[in-house]
């Protein structure tokens, strides 16, 4: 049974249809990546899945008792709000010290518990968000452009961490990303959105699809092949980043 | 003890500080300063309504402040709430309130009472309202505290955790209307928003967690209320503005200390 599924999903913003006829499902342990140009409805789609956006038509079905770990696209913390990392992880539910420590360790930021959220670097901040998403041992991690604002090594390290987390927890991962090469290589399935699902399938199928090429061009083809090659052989594909 | 008007004034100031400070933290964190302005300025319309219909002032102010707060938060939700629009609402509410008070037949209303408050004329009944209102406000905020903080950080996070940020917004809207209704007698419509924002802002450099910021805001707000009352006796100055002035001095002091420490 799928963790989350949508059927004929339509989303509107200010009366305008931004996404229509989306049939989607994700299963336990799967890594699915959503790509698409800006304004293609990717973030709205994730927000609808977590229940933060109303469904205009169709349906969203979540497996009952599903635990979601959500990392939003943008989290602006006002400088007037004093908040330590530890306190942040205790929202909205109080957690035991051990749980907080475990989540921070998994995300690789266990030394930061007493730091102020507003004093963190971009990479540290994203990892703390990841730690927060891991608190409740999620069945599925939903990441909305989690590496936005990170440099390439930072993004690569972040994805490596996610892979690790998935291995340890066995959770599904659904992410929106612009880092096409890395993400596509690491994904079981890629969905290309542009107001609707233009194409989907394995990274290779999507990369070869004319709809995808029309959106992203063919320029990435070479590097993509390189990464896929790497991935097949089980190497760490992230160190190829500087080849871009 | 309650027979002494100074004691009643002090208790009134403390009650308002207790309610305004933690709510003020959310006003600051959520950047809702204009929200506070619009709602508290609308209090004058509430006074006019109460006088015209011979309702208790508290009831009239509560009704109008709540309506205004609901309108503003509905606008904010639809994202049409530009700074300008909120500014228009805040000042229009004030102007319409002043105009409507001048229409009241039969008696000349002493405007300064409603604009700047009249803390030295607080009665026992006023005290009961102020402390009753403060308890409701603090109780609501304490009850919803975790959910309010989460929704303040990011509404989507709240949704993903099964929360309902809209309900939390409603809690803030309701508590704001109550604070305005109990504070108008103490500091007047013009300075209610100051009592919300300044103690909270002054508390910011002293705190590492949201809870401590709220506690410090209460301490500083209470200190400003008591100190301002005393100063107004010493120098024969208007009480409400003296309280706010002292709070502003606290703000400058804590901010400067924080800057020096850095």
Short mmCIF file of C-alpha atoms in Angstrom, two decimals:
data_model
loop_
_atom_site.label_atom_id
_atom_site.label_comp_id
_atom_site.label_asym_id
_atom_site.label_seq_id
_atom_site.Cartn_x
_atom_site.Cartn_y
_atom_site.Cartn_z
CA UNK A 1 0.00 0.00 0.00
CA UNK A 2 1.28 3.47 -0.81
CA UNK A 3 2.19 5.95 1.92
CA UNK A 4 0.62 8.92 0.17
CA UNK A 5 -1.39 8.90 -3.01
CA UNK A 6 -3.22 11.52 -5.00
CA UNK A 7 -5.90 11.03 -7.57
CA UNK A 8 -6.92 13.65 -10.10
CA UNK A 9 -5.44 16.29 -7.82
CA UNK A 10 -6.05 19.91 -8.75
CA UNK A 11 -4.64 22.87 -6.83
CA UNK A 12 -5.53 26.52 -7.16
CA UNK A 13 -3.95 29.70 -5.96
CA UNK A 14 -6.06 32.88 -6.00
CA UNK A 15 -8.53 31.16 -8.31
CA UNK A 16 -5.89 30.14 -10.86
CA UNK A 17 -5.28 26.47 -11.51
CA UNK A 18 -1.62 25.85 -10.75
CA UNK A 19 -1.60 22.07 -10.94
CA UNK A 20 -4.11 19.64 -12.41
CA UNK A 21 -4.75 15.95 -12.95
CA UNK A 22 -1.94 14.67 -10.78
CA UNK A 23 -2.07 10.96 -10.06
CA UNK A 24 0.75 10.08 -7.75
CA UNK A 25 1.80 7.56 -5.19
CA UNK A 26 4.91 6.82 -3.19
CA UNK A 27 5.78 3.57 -1.46
CA UNK A 28 7.84 2.71 1.59
CA UNK A 29 11.57 3.15 1.07
CA UNK A 30 11.28 4.82 -2.33
CA UNK A 31 13.21 7.95 -3.30
CA UNK A 32 11.16 10.11 -5.60
CA UNK A 33 12.31 13.45 -6.90
CA UNK A 34 10.16 16.16 -8.38
CA UNK A 35 11.74 18.48 -10.90
CA UNK A 36 10.22 21.30 -12.84
CA UNK A 37 10.71 24.96 -13.68
CA UNK A 38 9.92 27.74 -11.22
CA UNK A 39 6.20 28.22 -10.72
CA UNK A 40 5.44 24.71 -11.95
CA UNK A 41 3.52 23.84 -8.77
CA UNK A 42 6.20 21.69 -7.10
CA UNK A 43 6.07 23.35 -3.70
CA UNK A 44 2.29 23.60 -3.78
CA UNK A 45 2.14 19.89 -4.52
CA UNK A 46 4.25 19.05 -1.45
CA UNK A 47 2.23 21.44 0.68
CA UNK A 48 -0.97 19.73 -0.43
CA UNK A 49 0.54 16.35 0.51
CA UNK A 50 1.28 17.51 4.07
CA UNK A 51 -2.13 19.16 4.37
CA UNK A 52 -0.97 22.78 4.27
CA UNK A 53 -2.74 23.58 1.01
CA UNK A 54 -6.42 23.00 0.27
CA UNK A 55 -7.32 20.54 -2.47
CA UNK A 56 -9.46 22.13 -5.20
CA UNK A 57 -10.41 18.88 -6.86
CA UNK A 58 -9.44 15.21 -6.61
CA UNK A 59 -8.03 13.72 -3.45
CA UNK A 60 -4.98 13.22 -1.28
CA UNK A 61 -4.89 9.95 0.65
CA UNK A 62 -2.42 9.45 3.46
CA UNK A 63 -1.95 6.01 4.98
CA UNK A 64 -3.53 6.13 8.42
CA UNK A 65 -1.04 6.84 11.18
CA UNK A 66 1.48 8.10 8.65
CA UNK A 67 4.35 10.02 10.22
CA UNK A 68 5.68 12.76 7.96
CA UNK A 69 9.00 14.53 8.37
CA UNK A 70 8.66 17.79 6.49
CA UNK A 71 11.44 20.19 5.59
CA UNK A 72 9.89 23.36 4.18
CA UNK A 73 11.42 25.38 1.38
CA UNK A 74 11.97 28.47 3.41
CA UNK A 75 12.00 29.01 7.12
CA UNK A 76 12.55 32.60 8.03
CA UNK A 77 13.07 33.02 11.72
CA UNK A 78 12.58 36.59 12.78
CA UNK A 79 15.62 38.00 14.55
CA UNK A 80 13.35 39.07 17.40
CA UNK A 81 12.57 35.43 18.24
CA UNK A 82 15.17 33.93 20.57
CA UNK A 83 15.29 30.22 19.87
CA UNK A 84 17.94 27.64 20.58
CA UNK A 85 18.27 24.60 18.37
CA UNK A 86 17.13 22.43 21.27
CA UNK A 87 14.03 24.55 21.85
CA UNK A 88 13.26 24.47 18.13
CA UNK A 89 13.31 20.69 18.13
CA UNK A 90 10.79 20.71 20.98
CA UNK A 91 8.11 22.30 18.78
CA UNK A 92 5.28 21.55 18.57
CA UNK A 93 5.76 18.51 20.82
CA UNK A 94 8.10 18.32 23.79
CA UNK A 95 10.75 15.65 23.19
CA UNK A 96 13.02 13.84 25.56
CA UNK A 97 16.64 14.96 25.65
CA UNK A 98 17.66 11.57 24.25
CA UNK A 99 15.33 11.90 21.26
CA UNK A 100 16.64 15.38 20.50
CA UNK A 101 20.21 14.19 20.77
CA UNK A 102 19.58 11.20 18.50
CA UNK A 103 17.94 13.32 15.81
CA UNK A 104 20.74 15.90 15.90
CA UNK A 105 23.34 13.15 15.67
CA UNK A 106 21.60 11.57 12.71
CA UNK A 107 21.59 14.92 10.96
CA UNK A 108 25.25 15.44 11.87
CA UNK A 109 24.77 18.54 14.02
CA UNK A 110 24.81 17.20 17.58
CA UNK A 111 27.21 19.93 18.72
CA UNK A 112 24.75 22.70 17.93
CA UNK A 113 21.98 22.05 20.46
CA UNK A 114 22.60 25.22 22.45
CA UNK A 115 23.18 27.57 19.52
CA UNK A 116 20.67 30.19 18.48
CA UNK A 117 18.81 29.28 15.28
CA UNK A 118 19.53 32.71 13.80
CA UNK A 119 23.29 32.22 14.35
CA UNK A 120 23.54 29.07 12.20
CA UNK A 121 25.10 28.94 8.76
CA UNK A 122 22.92 27.92 5.81
CA UNK A 123 24.18 24.33 5.85
CA UNK A 124 23.81 23.98 9.61
CA UNK A 125 20.32 25.42 9.45
CA UNK A 126 19.21 22.90 6.81
CA UNK A 127 20.62 20.04 8.86
CA UNK A 128 18.78 21.24 11.93
CA UNK A 129 15.59 21.29 9.86
CA UNK A 130 16.41 17.75 8.81
CA UNK A 131 16.98 16.75 12.44
CA UNK A 132 13.60 18.19 13.33
CA UNK A 133 11.97 16.22 10.54
CA UNK A 134 13.61 13.03 11.85
CA UNK A 135 12.34 13.41 15.42
CA UNK A 136 9.26 11.27 15.05
CA UNK A 137 10.94 8.44 13.09
CA UNK A 138 9.05 9.41 9.94
CA UNK A 139 7.73 6.93 7.39
CA UNK A 140 8.39 9.54 4.77
CA UNK A 141 10.68 12.53 4.53
CA UNK A 142 9.36 15.37 2.41
CA UNK A 143 11.99 17.92 1.42
CA UNK A 144 11.20 21.09 -0.49
CA UNK A 145 14.39 22.34 -2.13
CA UNK A 146 16.27 21.53 1.01
CA UNK A 147 19.61 22.54 -0.45
CA UNK A 148 18.55 25.99 -1.57
CA UNK A 149 21.25 28.45 -0.62
CA UNK A 150 23.91 25.78 -0.10
CA UNK A 151 27.02 25.66 -2.25
CA UNK A 152 27.66 22.51 -4.23
CA UNK A 153 29.82 20.66 -1.70
CA UNK A 154 27.27 21.64 0.95
CA UNK A 155 24.41 20.29 -1.14
CA UNK A 156 26.28 17.09 -1.92
CA UNK A 157 27.02 16.53 1.76
CA UNK A 158 23.38 17.15 2.57
CA UNK A 159 22.19 14.57 0.04
CA UNK A 160 24.75 12.06 1.31
CA UNK A 161 23.28 12.57 4.76
CA UNK A 162 19.78 11.94 3.45
CA UNK A 163 20.87 8.72 1.79
CA UNK A 164 22.34 7.61 5.09
CA UNK A 165 19.19 8.49 6.96
CA UNK A 166 17.11 6.55 4.50
CA UNK A 167 19.36 3.53 4.86
CA UNK A 168 19.08 3.69 8.66
CA UNK A 169 15.37 4.44 8.93
CA UNK A 170 14.12 2.82 5.75
CA UNK A 171 11.87 5.81 5.20
CA UNK A 172 10.65 6.98 1.84
CA UNK A 173 12.03 10.28 0.55
CA UNK A 174 10.11 12.70 -1.60
CA UNK A 175 11.97 15.82 -2.62
CA UNK A 176 11.76 18.79 -4.86
CA UNK A 177 15.10 19.82 -6.19
CA UNK A 178 16.94 21.96 -8.67
CA UNK A 179 20.17 20.00 -8.33
CA UNK A 180 19.24 17.90 -11.30
CA UNK A 181 22.32 15.76 -11.73
CA UNK A 182 22.86 14.59 -8.20
CA UNK A 183 19.23 14.14 -7.44
CA UNK A 184 18.33 12.29 -10.55
CA UNK A 185 21.18 9.91 -10.08
CA UNK A 186 20.11 9.14 -6.53
CA UNK A 187 16.40 8.73 -7.27
CA UNK A 188 14.36 5.63 -7.94
CA UNK A 189 11.81 7.69 -9.79
CA UNK A 190 11.65 11.21 -11.16
CA UNK A 191 8.52 13.23 -11.80
CA UNK A 192 8.71 16.25 -14.00
CA UNK A 193 6.01 18.79 -13.17
CA UNK A 194 4.91 21.80 -15.14
CA UNK A 195 1.33 22.54 -14.19
CA UNK A 196 0.72 18.84 -14.68
CA UNK A 197 2.89 15.72 -14.81
CA UNK A 198 4.80 16.11 -18.07
CA UNK A 199 6.72 12.92 -17.70
CA UNK A 200 7.80 10.47 -15.07
CA UNK A 201 9.76 7.29 -14.63
CA UNK A 202 13.31 6.23 -13.86
CA UNK A 203 15.92 9.00 -14.12
CA UNK A 204 17.00 7.66 -17.50
CA UNK A 205 13.50 7.60 -18.92
CA UNK A 206 12.82 11.14 -17.76
CA UNK A 207 16.16 12.49 -18.94
CA UNK A 208 15.47 11.07 -22.38
CA UNK A 209 11.89 12.26 -22.54
CA UNK A 210 11.26 15.03 -25.08
CA UNK A 211 9.09 16.90 -22.54
CA UNK A 212 11.97 16.99 -20.08
CA UNK A 213 14.44 18.10 -22.72
CA UNK A 214 12.09 20.82 -23.81
CA UNK A 215 12.11 22.15 -20.25
CA UNK A 216 15.72 21.65 -19.26
CA UNK A 217 17.57 21.29 -22.54
CA UNK A 218 19.99 18.52 -23.37
CA UNK A 219 23.05 20.17 -21.91
CA UNK A 220 22.97 18.07 -18.76
CA UNK A 221 22.94 14.84 -20.64
CA UNK A 222 26.67 14.14 -20.45
CA UNK A 223 27.08 14.73 -16.75
CA UNK A 224 23.91 12.85 -16.06
CA UNK A 225 25.29 9.77 -17.79
CA UNK A 226 28.46 10.10 -15.76
CA UNK A 227 26.56 10.19 -12.49
CA UNK A 228 24.35 7.31 -13.45
CA UNK A 229 27.42 5.32 -14.30
CA UNK A 230 28.87 6.12 -10.90
CA UNK A 231 25.70 5.31 -9.13
CA UNK A 232 25.44 1.92 -10.81
CA UNK A 233 28.84 1.01 -9.48
CA UNK A 234 28.03 2.08 -6.00
CA UNK A 235 30.69 4.76 -5.74
CA UNK A 236 30.23 7.97 -3.88
CA UNK A 237 28.95 10.08 -6.72
CA UNK A 238 29.05 13.35 -4.87
CA UNK A 239 32.71 14.11 -5.37
CA UNK A 240 32.04 14.72 -9.05
CA UNK A 241 30.42 17.98 -8.23
CA UNK A 242 33.26 20.19 -9.27
CA UNK A 243 33.00 18.86 -12.81
CA UNK A 244 29.91 20.96 -13.46
CA UNK B 1 -6.03 48.61 50.73
CA UNK B 2 -8.07 48.82 47.51
CA UNK B 3 -9.55 52.03 48.87
CA UNK B 4 -6.37 53.83 47.96
CA UNK B 5 -6.50 55.03 44.34
CA UNK B 6 -2.73 54.68 44.06
CA UNK B 7 -2.91 51.02 44.98
CA UNK B 8 -5.72 50.47 42.49
CA UNK B 9 -3.69 52.25 39.82
CA UNK B 10 -0.66 50.10 40.55
CA UNK B 11 -2.69 46.90 40.41
CA UNK B 12 -4.32 48.02 37.15
CA UNK B 13 -0.91 48.72 35.61
CA UNK B 14 0.41 45.34 36.73
CA UNK B 15 -2.63 43.51 35.35
CA UNK B 16 -2.30 45.14 31.95
CA UNK B 17 1.46 44.52 31.86
CA UNK B 18 0.91 40.85 32.70
CA UNK B 19 -1.47 40.38 29.77
CA UNK B 20 0.18 42.68 27.26
CA UNK B 21 3.76 41.42 27.61
CA UNK B 22 3.45 37.79 26.44
CA UNK B 23 0.97 38.75 23.72
CA UNK B 24 3.35 41.53 22.73
CA UNK B 25 6.06 38.91 22.15
CA UNK B 26 3.90 37.30 19.47
CA UNK B 27 3.11 40.70 17.97
CA UNK B 28 6.85 41.31 17.68
CA UNK B 29 7.78 37.82 16.43
CA UNK B 30 5.05 37.80 13.81
CA UNK B 31 5.69 41.39 12.78
CA UNK B 32 2.15 42.39 13.59
CA UNK B 33 2.87 45.88 14.94
CA UNK B 34 0.31 47.46 12.65
CA UNK B 35 -2.16 44.77 13.68
CA UNK B 36 -1.85 46.08 17.22
CA UNK B 37 -2.15 49.67 16.05
CA UNK B 38 -5.28 49.09 13.97
CA UNK B 39 -6.97 47.13 16.73
CA UNK B 40 -6.16 49.53 19.53
CA UNK B 41 -7.07 52.60 17.50
CA UNK B 42 -10.41 50.98 16.72
CA UNK B 43 -11.04 51.05 20.47
CA UNK B 44 -12.17 54.69 20.13
CA UNK B 45 -14.97 53.59 17.81
CA UNK B 46 -15.86 51.08 20.49
CA UNK B 47 -16.06 53.85 23.07
CA UNK B 48 -18.38 55.83 20.77
CA UNK B 49 -20.53 52.74 20.24
CA UNK B 50 -20.71 52.06 23.97
CA UNK B 51 -21.65 55.65 24.82
CA UNK B 52 -24.26 55.81 22.04
CA UNK B 53 -25.92 52.52 23.03
CA UNK B 54 -25.31 53.00 26.75
CA UNK B 55 -23.29 49.82 26.94
CA UNK B 56 -20.38 49.37 29.33
CA UNK B 57 -17.23 50.85 27.73
CA UNK B 58 -15.48 47.50 28.13
CA UNK B 59 -18.16 45.73 26.07
CA UNK B 60 -18.19 48.33 23.30
CA UNK B 61 -14.41 48.32 22.99
CA UNK B 62 -14.23 44.52 23.07
CA UNK B 63 -16.80 44.18 20.26
CA UNK B 64 -15.23 46.76 17.96
CA UNK B 65 -11.64 45.69 18.69
CA UNK B 66 -12.54 42.07 18.00
CA UNK B 67 -14.24 43.01 14.71
CA UNK B 68 -11.24 45.05 13.63
CA UNK B 69 -8.81 42.30 14.63
CA UNK B 70 -10.82 39.74 12.65
CA UNK B 71 -10.88 41.98 9.58
CA UNK B 72 -7.15 42.59 9.76
CA UNK B 73 -6.28 38.93 10.20
CA UNK B 74 -8.62 37.96 7.33
CA UNK B 75 -6.83 40.48 5.12
CA UNK B 76 -3.47 39.17 6.26
CA UNK B 77 -4.50 35.65 5.31
CA UNK B 78 -5.45 36.72 1.80
CA UNK B 79 -2.05 38.34 1.46
CA UNK B 80 -3.58 41.68 0.53
CA UNK B 81 -2.21 43.08 3.75
CA UNK B 82 0.42 45.41 2.52
CA UNK B 83 1.99 47.75 5.00
CA UNK B 84 0.05 50.57 3.42
CA UNK B 85 -3.33 48.93 3.81
CA UNK B 86 -2.75 48.18 7.48
CA UNK B 87 -1.55 51.73 7.97
CA UNK B 88 -4.71 53.03 6.34
CA UNK B 89 -6.85 50.87 8.63
CA UNK B 90 -4.98 51.90 11.77
CA UNK B 91 -5.25 55.61 11.15
CA UNK B 92 -8.72 55.52 9.64
CA UNK B 93 -9.95 53.70 12.74
CA UNK B 94 -8.49 56.43 14.90
CA UNK B 95 -9.95 59.26 12.79
CA UNK B 96 -13.39 57.71 12.53
CA UNK B 97 -13.36 57.07 16.26
CA UNK B 98 -12.59 60.71 17.01
CA UNK B 99 -15.22 61.93 14.57
CA UNK B 100 -17.89 59.59 15.88
CA UNK B 101 -17.19 60.65 19.47
CA UNK B 102 -17.82 64.26 18.47
CA UNK B 103 -21.25 63.28 17.13
CA UNK B 104 -22.46 62.01 20.47
CA UNK B 105 -25.31 64.26 21.57
CA UNK B 106 -25.85 65.80 24.95
CA UNK B 107 -22.42 65.69 26.46
CA UNK B 108 -18.96 66.78 25.67
CA UNK B 109 -16.73 63.70 25.85
CA UNK B 110 -13.34 64.24 27.40
CA UNK B 111 -11.24 62.79 24.59
CA UNK B 112 -7.99 62.72 26.49
CA UNK B 113 -9.43 60.11 28.85
CA UNK B 114 -9.79 57.63 26.00
CA UNK B 115 -6.70 58.67 24.11
CA UNK B 116 -4.31 58.61 27.06
CA UNK B 117 -6.13 56.63 29.70
CA UNK B 118 -7.06 57.48 33.23
CA UNK B 119 -5.26 55.03 35.42
CA UNK B 120 -5.77 57.08 38.59
CA UNK B 121 -9.55 56.80 38.19
CA UNK B 122 -9.59 52.98 38.07
CA UNK B 123 -12.42 51.55 40.19
CA UNK B 124 -12.72 48.20 41.91
CA UNK B 125 -14.99 47.04 39.09
CA UNK B 126 -12.34 48.10 36.54
CA UNK B 127 -9.77 46.14 38.49
CA UNK B 128 -11.92 43.03 38.39
CA UNK B 129 -12.29 43.39 34.61
CA UNK B 130 -8.58 44.04 34.08
CA UNK B 131 -7.43 41.08 36.16
CA UNK B 132 -10.18 38.84 34.83
CA UNK B 133 -9.18 39.75 31.27
CA UNK B 134 -5.49 39.32 32.05
CA UNK B 135 -6.11 35.84 33.45
CA UNK B 136 -8.08 34.82 30.35
CA UNK B 137 -5.32 36.14 28.07
CA UNK B 138 -2.47 34.50 29.96
CA UNK B 139 -4.46 31.28 30.28
CA UNK B 140 -5.20 31.12 26.55
CA UNK B 141 -1.60 31.89 25.59
CA UNK B 142 -0.20 29.33 28.03
CA UNK B 143 -2.63 26.68 26.82
CA UNK B 144 -1.81 27.21 23.12
CA UNK B 145 1.85 28.17 23.69
CA UNK B 146 3.57 25.32 21.79
CA UNK B 147 1.13 25.46 18.89
CA UNK B 148 1.34 29.26 18.73
CA UNK B 149 5.12 29.14 18.56
CA UNK B 150 5.08 26.51 15.81
CA UNK B 151 2.57 28.45 13.73
CA UNK B 152 4.65 31.59 14.27
CA UNK B 153 7.76 29.85 12.92
CA UNK B 154 6.08 28.46 9.84
CA UNK B 155 2.43 27.62 9.15
CA UNK B 156 3.40 24.69 6.92
CA UNK B 157 5.39 23.08 9.73
CA UNK B 158 2.32 23.38 11.91
CA UNK B 159 0.18 21.74 9.24
CA UNK B 160 2.65 18.91 8.71
CA UNK B 161 2.53 18.18 12.45
CA UNK B 162 -1.26 18.03 12.33
CA UNK B 163 -1.82 21.52 13.72
CA UNK B 164 -4.13 24.28 12.58
CA UNK B 165 -2.36 27.66 12.28
CA UNK B 166 -5.67 29.36 11.60
CA UNK B 167 -6.96 28.46 15.02
CA UNK B 168 -3.80 29.88 16.58
CA UNK B 169 -4.26 33.10 14.64
CA UNK B 170 -7.77 33.28 16.08
CA UNK B 171 -6.38 32.88 19.60
CA UNK B 172 -4.08 35.84 19.03
CA UNK B 173 -6.91 37.87 17.54
CA UNK B 174 -9.16 37.22 20.51
CA UNK B 175 -6.49 37.88 23.13
CA UNK B 176 -5.50 41.10 21.37
CA UNK B 177 -9.09 42.36 21.53
CA UNK B 178 -9.25 41.52 25.25
CA UNK B 179 -5.97 43.31 25.96
CA UNK B 180 -7.17 46.39 24.11
CA UNK B 181 -10.46 46.37 26.01
CA UNK B 182 -8.78 46.14 29.43
CA UNK B 183 -5.92 48.50 28.63
CA UNK B 184 -7.84 51.47 27.28
CA UNK B 185 -8.61 52.73 30.78
CA UNK B 186 -4.97 52.37 31.81
CA UNK B 187 -2.94 53.81 28.93
CA UNK B 188 -5.55 54.92 26.40
CA UNK B 189 -6.08 53.95 22.77
CA UNK B 190 -2.98 55.71 21.49
CA UNK B 191 -0.47 53.88 23.65
CA UNK B 192 -1.86 50.34 23.96
CA UNK B 193 0.23 49.14 21.05
CA UNK B 194 3.30 50.64 22.75
CA UNK B 195 2.61 48.57 25.85
CA UNK B 196 2.44 45.46 23.66
CA UNK B 197 5.59 46.02 21.67
CA UNK B 198 8.06 47.91 23.83
CA UNK B 199 8.40 45.54 26.83
CA UNK B 200 8.70 42.59 24.42
CA UNK B 201 11.33 44.34 22.33
CA UNK B 202 13.20 45.39 25.48
CA UNK B 203 13.18 41.77 26.67
CA UNK B 204 14.64 40.39 23.44
CA UNK B 205 18.35 40.95 24.23
CA UNK B 206 17.94 39.34 27.66
CA UNK B 207 16.49 36.03 26.46
CA UNK B 208 17.74 32.87 24.79
CA UNK B 209 14.36 31.16 24.54
CA UNK B 210 10.83 32.37 23.76
CA UNK B 211 9.69 31.58 27.32
CA UNK B 212 12.36 33.74 28.89
CA UNK B 213 11.58 36.56 26.52
CA UNK B 214 7.94 36.47 27.65
CA UNK B 215 8.96 36.35 31.33
CA UNK B 216 11.37 39.26 30.93
CA UNK B 217 8.71 41.19 29.03
CA UNK B 218 6.33 40.75 31.97
CA UNK B 219 9.02 41.87 34.43
CA UNK B 220 9.97 44.92 32.36
CA UNK B 221 6.32 45.77 31.63
CA UNK B 222 5.45 45.55 35.32
CA UNK B 223 8.51 47.61 36.22
CA UNK B 224 7.51 50.25 33.68
CA UNK B 225 3.95 50.33 35.04
CA UNK B 226 5.00 50.76 38.67
CA UNK B 227 7.94 53.05 37.91
CA UNK B 228 5.92 55.15 35.49
CA UNK B 229 3.21 55.59 38.08
CA UNK B 230 5.77 56.77 40.60
CA UNK B 231 7.43 59.12 38.13
CA UNK B 232 4.11 60.66 37.20
CA UNK B 233 3.58 61.52 40.88
CA UNK B 234 7.07 62.90 41.30
CA UNK B 235 7.03 65.07 38.21
CA UNK B 236 3.31 65.58 37.83
CA UNK B 237 3.29 64.06 34.33
CA UNK B 238 0.46 62.15 32.63
CA UNK B 239 0.59 58.54 33.87
CA UNK B 240 0.02 56.48 30.72
CA UNK B 241 2.71 58.28 28.71
CA UNK B 242 5.07 58.12 31.71
CA UNK B 243 4.70 54.31 31.78
CA UNK B 244 5.41 54.02 28.07
CA UNK B 245 8.36 56.43 28.31
CA UNK B 246 9.94 54.34 31.04
CA UNK B 247 9.39 51.17 28.98
CA UNK B 248 11.17 52.90 26.09
CA UNK B 249 14.08 53.74 28.39
CA UNK B 250 14.27 50.04 29.33
CA UNK B 251 14.35 49.19 25.64
CA UNK B 252 17.22 51.56 24.92
CA UNK B 253 19.10 50.26 27.96
CA UNK B 254 18.83 46.53 27.20
CA UNK B 255 19.55 47.09 23.52
CA UNK B 256 22.61 49.21 24.29
CA UNK B 257 23.88 46.69 26.85
CA UNK B 258 23.51 43.89 24.32
CA UNK B 259 25.39 45.91 21.72
CA UNK B 260 28.20 46.62 24.21
CA UNK B 261 28.50 42.97 25.20
CA UNK B 262 28.94 41.92 21.60
#
